[in-house]
Amino acid sequence: MPEQRIEEAMALTLASFPRVRAANLPTPLQELTRFRKEIGGPRLFMKRDDNTGLALGGNKARKLEYLMADALAKKCDVVITTGGPQSNHARMVAAMARQLGMEVILLLTGDEPREWKGNLLLDRILGAQVIFAGTKDYDLIHPRMESMAEELRQQGRNPYVIPVGGATPIGSLGYVQAVLELVGQSVEAGINFDYLVSATGSGGTMSGMLVGARLFAPHLKVVGISVSRPRAALTQRLSNISEATAALLGVDLKFPPEKLAVFDEYIGESYGVPTPEGLEAIKLLAQTEGILLDPVYTGKAMAGYIDLVRKGYFPETANVVFFHTGGAPALFAMEEYFR
Ligand SMILES: *Cc1c(COP(=O)(O)O)cnc(C)c1O
């Protein structure tokens, strides 16, 4: 088949998956000219996935359109998921569950913080049942979610369990779709994009982008800035999820871990702990463009982007899209860092 026909066939396959239309799509794409004047580098565009809607927005909305459609198809009445106390994913699961008339249980990492701020406050307002796991180890938390689900089944309920970040092949379809959306915007604007830059945590978002780029924009290079996992562990995980996502779409694609563009030098002390460079990036974007990044994901990713620009990683003639994956609600739990 000619390339065009394969792309059309893949777009149809993607469209055949059940999807709850809950996010405000397409999200805007805007050029960051004032910010670029400060940092240099190639033309830079921002894909505003912080504007997806769904109780303050973020990248999880796209994944949840597919995951929650799966939950609906299975007639589930309660959703269980996990994340950190400032999890954007948990907050958006809560919002989407409420919108669909389901209950929601959040098994969050660690112990109950003294104050309920940011996303945690929103979880409470959304009426989620919040339980603190007393551990940060997802290898312990995931089986606990399964046993909670089993207990609920015995009570006649029908739970749907979503792993951390919604990082499953079904969830990743949301970012295959996002690349298709971006390709449409690229044609409309008459600009060819060469790089996608994004924060990567659980890996579901970047995996979807990798598959989407391979299918719909083969010249597009996906660059991930890790916010938690070291490079080796993350690239293996990305490879697994990407290949499984492709398989779900009925295509056999390979994503060798060593070929993936992943940077792990911007994590800082650990996941969730802001870095000085990340905080500077947040302030610089806010003060040049009026756009709010977050301290856990997008601030660190932007700090990584700035550093890569300084190192000459991107050709001056390239067009780069930075995916703003959301997260600003966590700013309200980080007051101390901005005083
Ligand atoms: C979850 C999240 C990410 C990372 O997405 P993954 O699919 O987990 O890699 C990036 N930015 C924000 C704001 C997030 O909440």
Short mmCIF file of N, CA, C and O in Angstrom, two decimals, residues 39-99:
data_model
loop_
_atom_site.label_atom_id
_atom_site.label_comp_id
_atom_site.label_asym_id
_atom_site.label_seq_id
_atom_site.Cartn_x
_atom_site.Cartn_y
_atom_site.Cartn_z
N ILE A 39 15.93 32.44 25.38
CA ILE A 39 16.74 31.21 25.49
C ILE A 39 17.48 30.86 24.20
O ILE A 39 18.36 30.01 24.21
N GLY A 40 17.10 31.50 23.07
CA GLY A 40 17.72 31.13 21.79
C GLY A 40 17.16 29.83 21.26
O GLY A 40 16.11 29.37 21.69
N GLY A 41 17.87 29.26 20.30
CA GLY A 41 17.44 27.98 19.74
C GLY A 41 16.46 28.14 18.60
O GLY A 41 16.16 29.25 18.16
N PRO A 42 15.95 27.00 18.11
CA PRO A 42 15.07 27.01 16.94
C PRO A 42 13.68 27.54 17.27
O PRO A 42 13.37 27.81 18.43
N ARG A 43 12.82 27.67 16.24
CA ARG A 43 11.42 28.08 16.47
C ARG A 43 10.78 27.06 17.41
O ARG A 43 10.93 25.85 17.26
N LEU A 44 10.05 27.61 18.38
CA LEU A 44 9.48 26.76 19.43
C LEU A 44 7.98 26.99 19.54
O LEU A 44 7.52 28.13 19.61
N PHE A 45 7.25 25.89 19.50
CA PHE A 45 5.79 25.93 19.60
C PHE A 45 5.38 25.17 20.85
O PHE A 45 6.08 24.27 21.29
N MET A 46 4.24 25.54 21.40
CA MET A 46 3.76 24.82 22.57
C MET A 46 2.38 24.25 22.28
O MET A 46 1.47 24.96 21.84
N LYS A 47 2.26 22.95 22.53
CA LYS A 47 0.97 22.27 22.38
C LYS A 47 0.33 22.28 23.76
O LYS A 47 0.87 21.71 24.72
N ARG A 48 -0.82 22.96 23.85
CA ARG A 48 -1.38 23.30 25.15
C ARG A 48 -2.29 22.21 25.71
O ARG A 48 -3.48 22.41 25.93
N ASP A 49 -1.68 21.06 26.02
CA ASP A 49 -2.46 19.99 26.64
C ASP A 49 -2.76 20.26 28.11
O ASP A 49 -3.41 19.46 28.77
N ASP A 50 -2.26 21.41 28.61
CA ASP A 50 -2.73 21.84 29.93
C ASP A 50 -4.15 22.39 29.83
O ASP A 50 -4.80 22.61 30.84
N ASN A 51 -4.61 22.60 28.61
CA ASN A 51 -5.95 23.17 28.38
C ASN A 51 -6.97 22.13 27.94
O ASN A 51 -7.92 22.47 27.24
N THR A 52 -6.78 20.89 28.33
CA THR A 52 -7.74 19.86 27.90
C THR A 52 -9.07 19.97 28.62
O THR A 52 -10.03 19.29 28.25
N GLY A 53 -9.11 20.77 29.71
CA GLY A 53 -10.31 20.76 30.55
C GLY A 53 -10.26 19.54 31.46
O GLY A 53 -9.21 18.89 31.57
N LEU A 54 -11.37 19.23 32.13
CA LEU A 54 -11.44 18.12 33.07
C LEU A 54 -10.77 18.51 34.40
O LEU A 54 -9.66 18.08 34.71
N ALA A 55 -11.45 19.35 35.15
CA ALA A 55 -10.99 19.78 36.47
C ALA A 55 -9.53 20.26 36.42
O ALA A 55 -8.68 19.74 37.13
N LEU A 56 -9.26 21.21 35.57
CA LEU A 56 -7.99 21.93 35.42
C LEU A 56 -6.98 21.28 34.46
O LEU A 56 -5.85 21.76 34.34
N GLY A 57 -7.36 20.22 33.79
CA GLY A 57 -6.63 19.80 32.61
C GLY A 57 -5.32 19.08 32.80
O GLY A 57 -4.82 18.89 33.90
N GLY A 58 -4.76 18.66 31.66
CA GLY A 58 -3.49 17.95 31.65
C GLY A 58 -3.53 16.75 30.72
O GLY A 58 -4.58 16.41 30.16
N ASN A 59 -2.36 16.13 30.55
CA ASN A 59 -2.23 15.06 29.56
C ASN A 59 -3.08 13.84 29.86
O ASN A 59 -3.44 13.09 28.96
N LYS A 60 -3.40 13.59 31.14
CA LYS A 60 -4.14 12.37 31.47
C LYS A 60 -5.54 12.36 30.85
O LYS A 60 -6.12 11.29 30.67
N ALA A 61 -6.05 13.54 30.50
CA ALA A 61 -7.38 13.59 29.89
C ALA A 61 -7.43 12.76 28.61
O ALA A 61 -8.40 12.03 28.38
N ARG A 62 -6.39 12.85 27.80
CA ARG A 62 -6.41 12.10 26.52
C ARG A 62 -6.37 10.60 26.76
O ARG A 62 -7.04 9.83 26.07
N LYS A 63 -5.55 10.17 27.73
CA LYS A 63 -5.48 8.73 28.02
C LYS A 63 -6.82 8.25 28.57
O LYS A 63 -7.29 7.16 28.24
N LEU A 64 -7.41 9.09 29.43
CA LEU A 64 -8.65 8.67 30.09
C LEU A 64 -9.82 8.59 29.14
O LEU A 64 -10.78 7.87 29.40
N GLU A 65 -9.76 9.31 28.03
CA GLU A 65 -10.84 9.17 27.05
C GLU A 65 -10.95 7.71 26.59
O GLU A 65 -12.05 7.21 26.36
N TYR A 66 -9.81 7.05 26.47
CA TYR A 66 -9.82 5.64 26.04
C TYR A 66 -9.99 4.69 27.22
O TYR A 66 -10.73 3.71 27.14
N LEU A 67 -9.30 4.98 28.33
CA LEU A 67 -9.40 4.08 29.49
C LEU A 67 -10.81 4.06 30.07
O LEU A 67 -11.35 2.99 30.39
N MET A 68 -11.42 5.23 30.18
CA MET A 68 -12.75 5.26 30.79
C MET A 68 -13.80 4.70 29.83
O MET A 68 -14.83 4.19 30.28
N ALA A 69 -13.55 4.78 28.54
CA ALA A 69 -14.45 4.13 27.58
C ALA A 69 -14.41 2.62 27.79
O ALA A 69 -15.43 1.93 27.72
N ASP A 70 -13.22 2.11 28.08
CA ASP A 70 -13.06 0.69 28.38
C ASP A 70 -13.81 0.34 29.66
O ASP A 70 -14.50 -0.69 29.74
N ALA A 71 -13.71 1.22 30.68
CA ALA A 71 -14.43 1.00 31.94
C ALA A 71 -15.94 0.99 31.70
O ALA A 71 -16.66 0.15 32.26
N LEU A 72 -16.41 1.89 30.87
CA LEU A 72 -17.85 1.95 30.55
C LEU A 72 -18.30 0.69 29.82
O LEU A 72 -19.34 0.11 30.13
N ALA A 73 -17.46 0.26 28.86
CA ALA A 73 -17.81 -0.95 28.10
C ALA A 73 -17.91 -2.15 29.02
O ALA A 73 -18.70 -3.07 28.78
N LYS A 74 -17.11 -2.15 30.09
CA LYS A 74 -17.13 -3.27 31.05
C LYS A 74 -18.15 -3.03 32.17
O LYS A 74 -18.17 -3.75 33.15
N LYS A 75 -18.94 -1.97 32.03
CA LYS A 75 -20.00 -1.63 32.98
C LYS A 75 -19.49 -1.46 34.42
O LYS A 75 -20.14 -1.89 35.38
N CYS A 76 -18.34 -0.83 34.56
CA CYS A 76 -17.76 -0.62 35.88
C CYS A 76 -18.46 0.53 36.59
O CYS A 76 -18.96 1.45 35.95
N ASP A 77 -18.51 0.45 37.93
CA ASP A 77 -19.19 1.49 38.70
C ASP A 77 -18.25 2.21 39.67
O ASP A 77 -18.64 3.16 40.33
N VAL A 78 -17.02 1.74 39.77
CA VAL A 78 -16.05 2.39 40.64
C VAL A 78 -14.66 2.24 40.02
O VAL A 78 -14.32 1.20 39.47
N VAL A 79 -13.89 3.32 40.09
CA VAL A 79 -12.55 3.32 39.51
C VAL A 79 -11.53 3.41 40.64
O VAL A 79 -11.71 4.19 41.58
N ILE A 80 -10.48 2.61 40.55
CA ILE A 80 -9.40 2.65 41.53
C ILE A 80 -8.11 3.01 40.81
O ILE A 80 -7.77 2.39 39.79
N THR A 81 -7.40 4.00 41.33
CA THR A 81 -6.09 4.29 40.75
C THR A 81 -5.13 4.78 41.82
O THR A 81 -5.48 4.88 42.99
N THR A 82 -3.90 5.11 41.39
CA THR A 82 -2.86 5.52 42.34
C THR A 82 -2.01 6.64 41.76
O THR A 82 -2.14 6.99 40.59
N GLY A 83 -1.16 7.19 42.59
CA GLY A 83 -0.27 8.27 42.20
C GLY A 83 0.27 8.91 43.47
O GLY A 83 -0.04 8.47 44.58
N GLY A 84 1.10 9.94 43.31
CA GLY A 84 1.58 10.68 44.47
C GLY A 84 0.47 11.55 45.03
O GLY A 84 -0.58 11.70 44.40
N PRO A 85 0.68 12.14 46.20
CA PRO A 85 -0.35 13.02 46.78
C PRO A 85 -0.68 14.19 45.85
O PRO A 85 -1.81 14.67 45.85
N GLN A 86 0.27 14.63 45.03
CA GLN A 86 0.00 15.70 44.06
C GLN A 86 -0.23 15.14 42.65
O GLN A 86 0.05 15.80 41.65
N SER A 87 -0.76 13.94 42.57
CA SER A 87 -0.97 13.31 41.27
C SER A 87 -2.02 14.05 40.45
O SER A 87 -3.17 14.18 40.88
N ASN A 88 -1.62 14.51 39.25
CA ASN A 88 -2.58 15.09 38.31
C ASN A 88 -3.47 14.00 37.74
O ASN A 88 -4.65 14.20 37.49
N HIS A 89 -2.85 12.83 37.55
CA HIS A 89 -3.58 11.68 37.03
C HIS A 89 -4.75 11.32 37.95
O HIS A 89 -5.89 11.17 37.49
N ALA A 90 -4.46 11.21 39.25
CA ALA A 90 -5.51 10.84 40.22
C ALA A 90 -6.64 11.86 40.20
O ALA A 90 -7.83 11.50 40.18
N ARG A 91 -6.27 13.14 40.17
CA ARG A 91 -7.30 14.20 40.14
C ARG A 91 -8.17 14.11 38.88
O ARG A 91 -9.38 14.26 38.93
N MET A 92 -7.53 13.82 37.74
CA MET A 92 -8.32 13.76 36.51
C MET A 92 -9.15 12.49 36.42
O MET A 92 -10.24 12.49 35.86
N VAL A 93 -8.65 11.39 37.00
CA VAL A 93 -9.47 10.17 37.08
C VAL A 93 -10.71 10.48 37.92
O VAL A 93 -11.84 10.11 37.55
N ALA A 94 -10.50 11.18 39.03
CA ALA A 94 -11.64 11.52 39.90
C ALA A 94 -12.67 12.36 39.13
O ALA A 94 -13.87 12.08 39.18
N ALA A 95 -12.18 13.36 38.40
CA ALA A 95 -13.10 14.23 37.66
C ALA A 95 -13.88 13.46 36.59
O ALA A 95 -15.09 13.59 36.47
N MET A 96 -13.16 12.63 35.84
CA MET A 96 -13.81 11.90 34.75
C MET A 96 -14.79 10.87 35.32
O MET A 96 -15.87 10.68 34.78
N ALA A 97 -14.41 10.20 36.42
CA ALA A 97 -15.30 9.22 37.05
C ALA A 97 -16.59 9.92 37.46
O ALA A 97 -17.70 9.42 37.21
N ARG A 98 -16.47 11.08 38.06
CA ARG A 98 -17.66 11.81 38.50
C ARG A 98 -18.53 12.19 37.32
O ARG A 98 -19.75 12.06 37.36
N GLN A 99 -17.88 12.66 36.26
CA GLN A 99 -18.62 13.05 35.06
C GLN A 99 -19.43 11.88 34.50
O GLN A 99 -20.49 12.08 33.91
#
